mmCIF file of C-alpha atoms in Angstrom:
data_model
loop_
_atom_site.group_PDB
_atom_site.id
_atom_site.type_symbol
_atom_site.label_atom_id
_atom_site.label_comp_id
_atom_site.label_asym_id
_atom_site.label_seq_id
_atom_site.Cartn_x
_atom_site.Cartn_y
_atom_site.Cartn_z
ATOM 1 C CA MET A 1 72.112 -86.686 -54.826
ATOM 2 C CA LYS A 2 74.954 -84.285 -55.437
ATOM 3 C CA THR A 3 77.313 -86.613 -53.645
ATOM 4 C CA LYS A 4 76.490 -89.396 -56.237
ATOM 5 C CA VAL A 5 76.902 -87.239 -59.367
ATOM 6 C CA LEU A 6 80.214 -85.760 -58.379
ATOM 7 C CA PRO A 7 82.087 -89.089 -58.118
ATOM 8 C CA LEU A 8 80.630 -90.191 -61.494
ATOM 9 C CA ALA A 9 81.778 -86.992 -63.233
ATOM 10 C CA LEU A 10 85.208 -87.349 -61.767
ATOM 11 C CA ALA A 11 85.418 -90.950 -63.032
ATOM 12 C CA MET A 12 84.465 -90.017 -66.604
ATOM 13 C CA LEU A 13 86.961 -87.174 -66.607
ATOM 14 C CA LEU A 14 89.655 -89.580 -65.537
ATOM 15 C CA LEU A 15 88.767 -92.098 -68.259
ATOM 16 C CA CYS A 16 88.804 -89.419 -71.009
ATOM 17 C CA SER A 17 92.222 -88.240 -69.860
ATOM 18 C CA CYS A 18 93.472 -91.830 -70.252
ATOM 19 C CA GLY A 19 91.983 -92.208 -73.777
ATOM 20 C CA LEU A 20 89.692 -95.076 -72.844
ATOM 21 C CA LEU A 21 86.418 -93.558 -74.095
ATOM 22 C CA PRO A 22 85.578 -93.461 -77.921
ATOM 23 C CA GLU A 23 85.832 -90.101 -79.687
ATOM 24 C CA GLU A 24 83.156 -88.744 -82.151
ATOM 25 C CA LYS A 25 84.471 -88.845 -85.823
ATOM 26 C CA GLN A 26 84.262 -85.641 -87.853
ATOM 27 C CA ARG A 27 82.521 -85.938 -91.345
ATOM 28 C CA GLN A 28 84.592 -85.125 -94.468
ATOM 29 C CA GLN A 29 83.396 -82.213 -96.537
ATOM 30 C CA ALA A 30 82.135 -83.137 -100.106
ATOM 31 C CA PRO A 31 83.974 -81.322 -102.929
ATOM 32 C CA VAL A 32 82.293 -78.287 -104.374
ATOM 33 C CA LEU A 33 80.224 -79.317 -107.449
ATOM 34 C CA GLU A 34 81.627 -77.471 -110.445
ATOM 35 C CA ALA A 35 80.481 -77.252 -114.105
ATOM 36 C CA TYR A 36 81.388 -80.151 -116.406
ATOM 37 C CA ALA A 37 84.962 -79.801 -117.543
ATOM 38 C CA GLU A 38 84.060 -80.888 -121.098
ATOM 39 C CA ASP A 39 80.827 -81.196 -123.047
ATOM 40 C CA PRO A 40 80.691 -84.880 -124.145
ATOM 41 C CA TYR A 41 78.515 -84.187 -127.210
ATOM 42 C CA THR A 42 79.270 -83.156 -130.792
ATOM 43 C CA TYR A 43 76.730 -80.783 -132.281
ATOM 44 C CA VAL A 44 75.668 -79.608 -135.731
ATOM 45 C CA THR A 45 73.603 -76.538 -136.469
ATOM 46 C CA VAL A 46 70.416 -76.438 -138.499
ATOM 47 C CA GLN A 47 71.284 -74.372 -141.589
ATOM 48 C CA ARG A 48 69.461 -72.851 -144.519
ATOM 49 C CA GLY A 49 70.474 -73.414 -148.128
ATOM 50 C CA SER A 50 70.046 -75.808 -151.060
ATOM 51 C CA VAL A 51 69.564 -79.570 -150.996
ATOM 52 C CA ILE A 52 69.974 -81.523 -154.241
ATOM 53 C CA HIS A 53 69.124 -85.167 -154.834
ATOM 54 C CA GLU A 54 71.311 -86.216 -157.761
ATOM 55 C CA VAL A 55 71.718 -89.729 -159.177
ATOM 56 C CA SER A 56 74.979 -90.685 -160.865
ATOM 57 C CA ALA A 57 76.527 -93.847 -162.271
ATOM 58 C CA GLY A 58 79.362 -94.997 -164.481
ATOM 59 C CA ALA A 59 78.618 -95.228 -168.208
ATOM 60 C CA ALA A 60 80.844 -97.162 -170.624
ATOM 61 C CA VAL A 61 81.082 -96.194 -174.284
ATOM 62 C CA VAL A 62 79.905 -99.022 -176.543
ATOM 63 C CA ALA A 63 80.086 -98.800 -180.302
ATOM 64 C CA VAL A 64 77.388 -99.865 -182.703
ATOM 65 C CA ASP A 65 80.117 -101.342 -184.954
ATOM 66 C CA THR A 66 82.742 -103.333 -183.042
ATOM 67 C CA GLN A 67 85.183 -106.055 -184.117
ATOM 68 C CA SER A 68 87.422 -108.224 -181.946
ATOM 69 C CA VAL A 69 90.756 -109.901 -182.697
ATOM 70 C CA TYR A 70 92.784 -112.309 -180.581
ATOM 71 C CA PHE A 71 95.855 -114.540 -180.640
ATOM 72 C CA ALA A 72 95.092 -118.161 -181.497
ATOM 73 C CA ASP A 73 98.436 -119.239 -180.007
ATOM 74 C CA ASP A 74 98.193 -119.088 -176.218
ATOM 75 C CA LYS A 75 101.680 -120.477 -175.498
ATOM 76 C CA ARG A 76 104.032 -117.954 -177.065
ATOM 77 C CA GLU A 77 105.329 -115.103 -174.945
ATOM 78 C CA LEU A 78 104.194 -111.544 -175.581
ATOM 79 C CA ASP A 79 106.644 -109.513 -177.636
ATOM 80 C CA ALA A 80 105.208 -105.983 -177.738
ATOM 81 C CA CYS A 81 101.884 -104.156 -177.390
ATOM 82 C CA LEU A 82 101.936 -101.189 -179.753
ATOM 83 C CA VAL A 83 98.633 -99.487 -178.899
ATOM 84 C CA SER A 84 96.855 -98.165 -175.830
ATOM 85 C CA LEU A 85 93.223 -97.956 -174.792
ATOM 86 C CA GLY A 86 91.430 -95.179 -176.648
ATOM 87 C CA GLN A 87 94.027 -94.945 -179.431
ATOM 88 C CA GLN A 88 92.883 -94.309 -182.997
ATOM 89 C CA VAL A 89 93.968 -96.991 -185.507
ATOM 90 C CA ARG A 90 93.623 -97.728 -189.204
ATOM 91 C CA ALA A 91 92.689 -101.112 -190.680
ATOM 92 C CA GLY A 92 95.849 -103.244 -190.864
ATOM 93 C CA ASP A 93 97.765 -101.369 -188.173
ATOM 94 C CA VAL A 94 99.731 -103.685 -185.869
ATOM 95 C CA LEU A 95 98.185 -103.899 -182.406
ATOM 96 C CA CYS A 96 100.403 -106.458 -180.700
ATOM 97 C CA THR A 97 103.030 -109.122 -181.490
ATOM 98 C CA LEU A 98 104.221 -112.400 -179.993
ATOM 99 C CA GLN A 99 107.799 -113.661 -179.890
ATOM 100 C CA ALA A 100 108.321 -115.559 -183.164
ATOM 101 C CA GLU A 101 112.065 -115.527 -183.940
ATOM 102 C CA ASP A 102 112.025 -119.297 -184.510
ATOM 103 C CA LEU A 103 109.268 -118.995 -187.105
ATOM 104 C CA ALA A 104 111.088 -116.166 -188.849
ATOM 105 C CA ALA A 105 114.220 -118.342 -189.063
ATOM 106 C CA GLN A 106 112.177 -121.247 -190.450
ATOM 107 C CA LEU A 107 110.699 -118.983 -193.111
ATOM 108 C CA VAL A 108 114.167 -117.865 -194.253
ATOM 109 C CA GLU A 109 115.333 -121.490 -194.437
ATOM 110 C CA LEU A 110 112.233 -122.598 -196.330
ATOM 111 C CA GLU A 111 112.509 -119.683 -198.746
ATOM 112 C CA THR A 112 116.029 -120.855 -199.609
ATOM 113 C CA GLU A 113 114.872 -124.447 -200.067
ATOM 114 C CA LEU A 114 111.985 -123.325 -202.245
ATOM 115 C CA ALA A 115 114.262 -121.271 -204.453
ATOM 116 C CA LEU A 116 116.663 -124.205 -204.904
ATOM 117 C CA GLN A 117 113.823 -126.639 -205.541
ATOM 118 C CA GLN A 118 112.329 -124.326 -208.146
ATOM 119 C CA LEU A 119 115.730 -123.975 -209.827
ATOM 120 C CA GLU A 120 116.158 -127.753 -209.906
ATOM 121 C CA LEU A 121 112.713 -128.229 -211.428
ATOM 122 C CA ASP A 122 113.300 -125.524 -214.031
ATOM 123 C CA TYR A 123 116.731 -126.981 -214.892
ATOM 124 C CA CYS A 124 115.273 -130.487 -215.200
ATOM 125 C CA LYS A 125 112.510 -129.249 -217.500
ATOM 126 C CA ARG A 126 114.963 -127.351 -219.701
ATOM 127 C CA CYS A 127 117.310 -130.333 -219.998
ATOM 128 C CA ASN A 128 114.442 -132.633 -220.823
ATOM 129 C CA GLU A 129 113.184 -130.212 -223.474
ATOM 130 C CA LEU A 130 116.626 -130.067 -225.057
ATOM 131 C CA ASP A 131 116.944 -133.866 -225.032
ATOM 132 C CA LEU A 132 113.535 -134.245 -226.658
ATOM 133 C CA GLU A 133 114.366 -131.577 -229.260
ATOM 134 C CA LYS A 134 117.578 -133.430 -230.085
ATOM 135 C CA GLU A 135 115.692 -136.726 -230.487
ATOM 136 C CA GLN A 136 113.080 -135.018 -232.663
ATOM 137 C CA ILE A 137 115.813 -133.662 -234.945
ATOM 138 C CA LEU A 138 117.313 -137.120 -235.259
ATOM 139 C CA LEU A 139 113.883 -138.517 -236.027
ATOM 140 C CA SER A 140 113.359 -135.977 -238.798
ATOM 141 C CA ARG A 141 116.577 -137.010 -240.528
ATOM 142 C CA MET A 142 115.752 -140.713 -240.687
ATOM 143 C CA SER A 143 114.563 -142.127 -243.963
ATOM 144 C CA SER A 144 113.758 -145.682 -242.936
ATOM 145 C CA GLN A 145 110.244 -146.134 -241.722
ATOM 146 C CA THR A 146 111.344 -148.834 -239.322
ATOM 147 C CA GLN A 147 113.981 -146.598 -237.797
ATOM 148 C CA LYS A 148 111.440 -143.796 -237.458
ATOM 149 C CA GLN A 149 109.010 -146.050 -235.604
ATOM 150 C CA GLU A 150 111.740 -147.202 -233.263
ATOM 151 C CA LYS A 151 112.887 -143.638 -232.653
ATOM 152 C CA GLN A 152 109.306 -142.479 -231.985
ATOM 153 C CA THR A 153 108.830 -145.299 -229.529
ATOM 154 C CA TYR A 154 112.014 -144.223 -227.776
ATOM 155 C CA ILE A 155 110.915 -140.588 -227.737
ATOM 156 C CA ASP A 156 107.538 -141.518 -226.229
ATOM 157 C CA SER A 157 109.279 -143.551 -223.555
ATOM 158 C CA LEU A 158 111.651 -140.675 -222.898
ATOM 159 C CA LYS A 159 108.729 -138.260 -222.485
ATOM 160 C CA ARG A 160 107.117 -140.513 -219.886
ATOM 161 C CA GLU A 161 110.399 -140.768 -218.037
ATOM 162 C CA PHE A 162 110.885 -137.002 -218.099
ATOM 163 C CA GLU A 163 107.310 -136.380 -217.012
ATOM 164 C CA ALA A 164 107.727 -138.727 -214.040
ATOM 165 C CA GLU A 165 110.973 -137.008 -213.082
ATOM 166 C CA GLU A 166 109.432 -133.564 -213.368
ATOM 167 C CA GLN A 167 106.352 -134.706 -211.457
ATOM 168 C CA ALA A 168 108.498 -135.968 -208.570
ATOM 169 C CA LEU A 169 110.301 -132.631 -208.403
ATOM 170 C CA GLN A 170 106.957 -130.797 -208.612
ATOM 171 C CA VAL A 171 105.587 -132.830 -205.695
ATOM 172 C CA GLN A 172 108.648 -131.939 -203.614
ATOM 173 C CA LEU A 173 108.194 -128.290 -204.523
ATOM 174 C CA GLU A 174 104.509 -128.334 -203.550
ATOM 175 C CA GLU A 175 105.325 -130.018 -200.240
ATOM 176 C CA LEU A 176 107.821 -127.262 -199.484
ATOM 177 C CA GLN A 177 105.266 -124.631 -200.509
ATOM 178 C CA ALA A 178 102.661 -126.164 -198.179
ATOM 179 C CA GLN A 179 105.195 -126.261 -195.363
ATOM 180 C CA TYR A 180 106.150 -122.646 -196.040
ATOM 181 C CA ALA A 181 102.473 -121.578 -196.094
ATOM 182 C CA ALA A 182 101.838 -123.276 -192.727
ATOM 183 C CA VAL A 183 104.832 -121.597 -191.101
ATOM 184 C CA GLN A 184 103.896 -118.293 -192.751
ATOM 185 C CA GLN A 185 100.373 -118.552 -191.329
ATOM 186 C CA SER A 186 101.723 -119.311 -187.840
ATOM 187 C CA TYR A 187 104.093 -116.375 -188.166
ATOM 188 C CA GLU A 188 101.315 -114.016 -189.276
ATOM 189 C CA GLN A 189 99.143 -115.193 -186.375
ATOM 190 C CA CYS A 190 101.816 -113.845 -184.044
ATOM 191 C CA THR A 191 100.839 -110.360 -185.183
ATOM 192 C CA LEU A 192 97.440 -108.872 -184.401
ATOM 193 C CA ARG A 193 96.262 -106.187 -186.792
ATOM 194 C CA ALA A 194 93.364 -103.750 -186.551
ATOM 195 C CA PRO A 195 90.379 -105.246 -188.431
ATOM 196 C CA MET A 196 88.916 -101.817 -189.216
ATOM 197 C CA ASP A 197 89.399 -98.086 -188.833
ATOM 198 C CA GLY A 198 88.359 -97.030 -185.340
ATOM 199 C CA THR A 199 89.301 -96.732 -181.689
ATOM 200 C CA VAL A 200 90.855 -99.361 -179.434
ATOM 201 C CA THR A 201 88.064 -99.851 -176.883
ATOM 202 C CA LYS A 202 89.199 -103.015 -175.106
ATOM 203 C CA ILE A 203 92.558 -104.614 -174.316
ATOM 204 C CA ALA A 204 92.655 -107.861 -172.338
ATOM 205 C CA SER A 205 94.829 -107.843 -169.229
ATOM 206 C CA ASN A 206 97.138 -110.413 -170.843
ATOM 207 C CA HIS A 207 97.186 -108.406 -174.110
ATOM 208 C CA ARG A 208 95.987 -111.422 -176.107
ATOM 209 C CA SER A 209 92.700 -109.966 -177.314
ATOM 210 C CA PHE A 210 91.705 -106.515 -178.533
ATOM 211 C CA GLU A 211 88.516 -104.737 -179.559
ATOM 212 C CA VAL A 212 88.348 -101.978 -182.153
ATOM 213 C CA SER A 213 85.192 -99.879 -182.460
ATOM 214 C CA ASP A 214 83.800 -97.170 -184.676
ATOM 215 C CA LEU A 215 82.857 -94.572 -182.079
ATOM 216 C CA SER A 216 81.425 -92.152 -184.609
ATOM 217 C CA ASP A 217 78.155 -93.978 -183.900
ATOM 218 C CA CYS A 218 78.041 -95.043 -180.257
ATOM 219 C CA LEU A 219 75.963 -95.520 -177.122
ATOM 220 C CA LEU A 220 76.854 -95.465 -173.434
ATOM 221 C CA GLU A 221 75.932 -98.437 -171.270
ATOM 222 C CA ILE A 222 74.934 -97.675 -167.682
ATOM 223 C CA ASN A 223 76.172 -100.051 -164.987
ATOM 224 C CA GLN A 224 73.525 -102.743 -164.524
ATOM 225 C CA LYS A 225 73.417 -102.247 -160.734
ATOM 226 C CA ASP A 226 72.437 -98.600 -161.320
ATOM 227 C CA ALA A 227 70.190 -99.096 -164.354
ATOM 228 C CA GLU A 228 66.963 -99.043 -162.317
ATOM 229 C CA HIS A 229 67.704 -95.451 -161.264
ATOM 230 C CA PHE A 230 67.755 -94.209 -164.863
ATOM 231 C CA PRO A 231 64.240 -94.302 -166.388
ATOM 232 C CA ALA A 232 63.938 -94.300 -170.174
ATOM 233 C CA GLY A 233 63.600 -90.813 -171.598
ATOM 234 C CA THR A 234 65.559 -89.123 -168.808
ATOM 235 C CA ARG A 235 67.907 -86.376 -169.964
ATOM 236 C CA VAL A 236 71.339 -86.784 -168.394
ATOM 237 C CA GLU A 237 74.665 -85.012 -168.264
ATOM 238 C CA LEU A 238 77.840 -86.937 -169.074
ATOM 239 C CA HIS A 239 81.087 -85.910 -167.385
ATOM 240 C CA LEU A 240 84.714 -86.843 -168.084
ATOM 241 C CA ASP A 241 87.310 -84.608 -166.426
ATOM 242 C CA GLU A 242 86.428 -81.133 -167.717
ATOM 243 C CA GLN A 243 84.249 -82.401 -170.565
ATOM 244 C CA ILE A 244 80.446 -82.217 -170.324
ATOM 245 C CA GLN A 245 78.071 -83.811 -172.838
ATOM 246 C CA THR A 246 74.347 -84.607 -172.791
ATOM 247 C CA GLY A 247 72.162 -87.506 -173.844
ATOM 248 C CA THR A 248 68.887 -89.389 -173.427
ATOM 249 C CA VAL A 249 68.348 -92.683 -171.579
ATOM 250 C CA LEU A 250 67.099 -95.615 -173.703
ATOM 251 C CA THR A 251 65.933 -99.105 -172.841
ATOM 252 C CA ALA A 252 67.953 -102.032 -174.195
ATOM 253 C CA GLU A 253 65.182 -102.665 -176.735
ATOM 254 C CA GLN A 254 65.236 -99.043 -177.895
ATOM 255 C CA ALA A 255 69.014 -99.281 -178.235
ATOM 256 C CA GLY A 256 68.740 -102.413 -180.394
ATOM 257 C CA ARG A 257 70.366 -104.601 -177.731
ATOM 258 C CA GLU A 258 67.465 -106.774 -176.649
ATOM 259 C CA GLU A 259 69.773 -109.405 -175.153
ATOM 260 C CA SER A 260 71.051 -106.944 -172.549
ATOM 261 C CA LYS A 261 69.508 -106.060 -169.171
ATOM 262 C CA ALA A 262 71.238 -102.692 -169.007
ATOM 263 C CA MET A 263 70.008 -99.212 -169.816
ATOM 264 C CA TYR A 264 71.724 -97.102 -172.470
ATOM 265 C CA ILE A 265 72.318 -93.426 -173.216
ATOM 266 C CA LEU A 266 72.071 -92.020 -176.720
ATOM 267 C CA PRO A 267 74.502 -89.068 -176.790
ATOM 268 C CA ASP A 268 73.512 -85.869 -178.536
ATOM 269 C CA ASP A 269 76.997 -85.668 -180.086
ATOM 270 C CA PRO A 270 78.395 -89.185 -180.674
ATOM 271 C CA GLY A 271 81.552 -87.789 -182.252
ATOM 272 C CA ALA A 272 82.585 -86.285 -178.912
ATOM 273 C CA PHE A 273 83.134 -89.765 -177.470
ATOM 274 C CA SER A 274 85.780 -90.908 -179.943
ATOM 275 C CA GLY A 275 88.879 -91.987 -178.071
ATOM 276 C CA THR A 276 87.179 -92.260 -174.651
ATOM 277 C CA THR A 277 85.767 -95.250 -172.802
ATOM 278 C CA ARG A 278 84.115 -94.375 -169.466
ATOM 279 C CA TRP A 279 82.044 -91.362 -168.425
ATOM 280 C CA THR A 280 79.866 -90.482 -165.428
ATOM 281 C CA ALA A 281 76.155 -90.037 -166.132
ATOM 282 C CA SER A 282 74.039 -87.951 -163.751
ATOM 283 C CA TYR A 283 70.731 -86.129 -163.447
ATOM 284 C CA ILE A 284 68.911 -84.181 -160.729
ATOM 285 C CA VAL A 285 65.913 -86.035 -159.264
ATOM 286 C CA ALA A 286 64.790 -83.232 -156.922
ATOM 287 C CA GLN A 287 66.097 -79.896 -155.686
ATOM 288 C CA ALA A 288 65.047 -77.473 -152.924
ATOM 289 C CA GLU A 289 66.323 -73.919 -152.550
ATOM 290 C CA ASP A 290 66.398 -71.760 -149.403
ATOM 291 C CA THR A 291 65.410 -74.640 -147.120
ATOM 292 C CA LEU A 292 66.476 -75.929 -143.708
ATOM 293 C CA PHE A 293 68.817 -78.890 -143.729
ATOM 294 C CA LEU A 294 71.078 -81.066 -141.590
ATOM 295 C CA PRO A 295 73.810 -83.605 -142.318
ATOM 296 C CA SER A 296 72.060 -86.927 -142.885
ATOM 297 C CA SER A 297 74.352 -88.487 -140.270
ATOM 298 C CA ALA A 298 72.472 -86.531 -137.579
ATOM 299 C CA MET A 299 69.120 -88.133 -138.444
ATOM 300 C CA ARG A 300 67.634 -90.885 -136.279
ATOM 301 C CA VAL A 301 64.540 -93.104 -136.355
ATOM 302 C CA ALA A 302 62.576 -93.822 -133.171
ATOM 303 C CA GLY A 303 59.387 -95.868 -133.295
ATOM 304 C CA GLY A 304 59.332 -95.581 -137.051
ATOM 305 C CA VAL A 305 59.371 -91.772 -136.867
ATOM 306 C CA ASP A 306 62.160 -89.503 -138.160
ATOM 307 C CA CYS A 307 63.768 -87.540 -135.335
ATOM 308 C CA VAL A 308 66.961 -85.970 -134.054
ATOM 309 C CA TYR A 309 68.577 -85.817 -130.624
ATOM 310 C CA ILE A 310 68.726 -82.498 -128.800
ATOM 311 C CA ILE A 311 69.427 -81.354 -125.233
ATOM 312 C CA GLY A 312 66.120 -80.688 -123.498
ATOM 313 C CA GLU A 313 65.328 -77.996 -120.915
ATOM 314 C CA ASN A 314 66.192 -80.465 -118.151
ATOM 315 C CA GLY A 315 69.717 -80.856 -119.577
ATOM 316 C CA LEU A 316 69.078 -84.433 -120.722
ATOM 317 C CA ILE A 317 69.106 -85.894 -124.240
ATOM 318 C CA THR A 318 65.647 -85.963 -125.767
ATOM 319 C CA THR A 319 64.242 -86.818 -129.182
ATOM 320 C CA CYS A 320 62.702 -84.204 -131.423
ATOM 321 C CA GLU A 321 60.356 -85.431 -134.130
ATOM 322 C CA VAL A 322 60.972 -83.873 -137.569
ATOM 323 C CA THR A 323 59.469 -84.007 -141.020
ATOM 324 C CA VAL A 324 62.053 -84.607 -143.738
ATOM 325 C CA GLY A 325 62.015 -83.856 -147.438
ATOM 326 C CA ILE A 326 64.752 -84.270 -150.048
ATOM 327 C CA VAL A 327 67.790 -86.377 -149.163
ATOM 328 C CA GLY A 328 70.914 -85.974 -151.263
ATOM 329 C CA GLY A 329 74.587 -85.126 -151.222
ATOM 330 C CA GLY A 330 74.906 -86.201 -147.579
ATOM 331 C CA TYR A 331 72.208 -83.749 -146.386
ATOM 332 C CA THR A 332 68.538 -84.033 -145.403
ATOM 333 C CA GLN A 333 65.918 -81.327 -145.910
ATOM 334 C CA ILE A 334 63.998 -80.440 -142.719
ATOM 335 C CA LEU A 335 60.391 -79.422 -143.410
ATOM 336 C CA SER A 336 59.280 -79.022 -139.782
ATOM 337 C CA GLY A 337 60.297 -79.679 -136.194
ATOM 338 C CA LEU A 338 63.445 -77.522 -136.048
ATOM 339 C CA VAL A 339 64.405 -73.895 -136.505
ATOM 340 C CA GLU A 340 67.414 -72.329 -138.170
ATOM 341 C CA GLY A 341 70.446 -72.149 -135.883
ATOM 342 C CA GLN A 342 69.180 -74.856 -133.509
ATOM 343 C CA GLN A 343 71.810 -77.247 -132.138
ATOM 344 C CA VAL A 344 71.368 -80.958 -132.860
ATOM 345 C CA ILE A 345 73.483 -83.734 -131.410
ATOM 346 C CA LEU A 346 75.619 -85.446 -134.055
ATOM 347 C CA LYS A 347 77.569 -87.823 -131.779
ATOM 348 C CA TYR A 348 77.454 -88.581 -128.080
#
């Protein structure tokens, strides 16, 4: 038995030395598992403070007494706009003008023609009067009845002739006057004037129509898209830059504007709105002090339930059901489900 094993061992040794037998491969070592190089989540912290639900909307000043003016001529080029939105004006003040140099030149020419025509008519009348006076003197010196009758007939004929001549000149004068009046009207229509004392509350983009209002008695119209959020009777604050005013919300019917679908604000001090056009109206719907809150962007809904995402004890993302309260200003009040200082996933 030993004699059989020995030759076999020698043969295997020889084959290994020649590299003819397969070698056993060594396994590569897996890298050491280290902590994540970077946390892939963005967190926010549950905080304590105030949450305010405030409603705001634009409110345009509208006057109880408003008058509009516009250019009837829509072909002439704009010359100059002399007022700006919110400017105080007096009745008759020029608001805007159109280019009308041609009409001005026509008026000067017609004024000259009118003056000459009037002079010609006056001269004709004076000459005719003198001629008639001369004929009357001659008539008074005649003794013959026949001559007097002839002279009177001549005088009567002369009067008719003079009247016809004067009438023709009068017609020409009236035609010139009518022409002058038409050009004068067109020229005046190239100038828009304030129809009343008040404030310029509207200027068309093409400067061809203007609105002047008496803002001593005014309302503020809330944007129609926001009107449903302003119930009648609500007290609101009105803001414009550093100015703060107050007022009460009215329905369109209460404001005397039944044709409108908007809501209106009756200001406590209407005089404070003279010279202004747009304000921001706001009021606080609800407010909570010393309460837990989160940015509203961290809130989620799962299965119809309000929740947030947190990292669970197993290191995986899990949902946490919460009860919410007031929502406003980009924040949500948390009534239950979280504790102050707890980390909530904002983005992942």
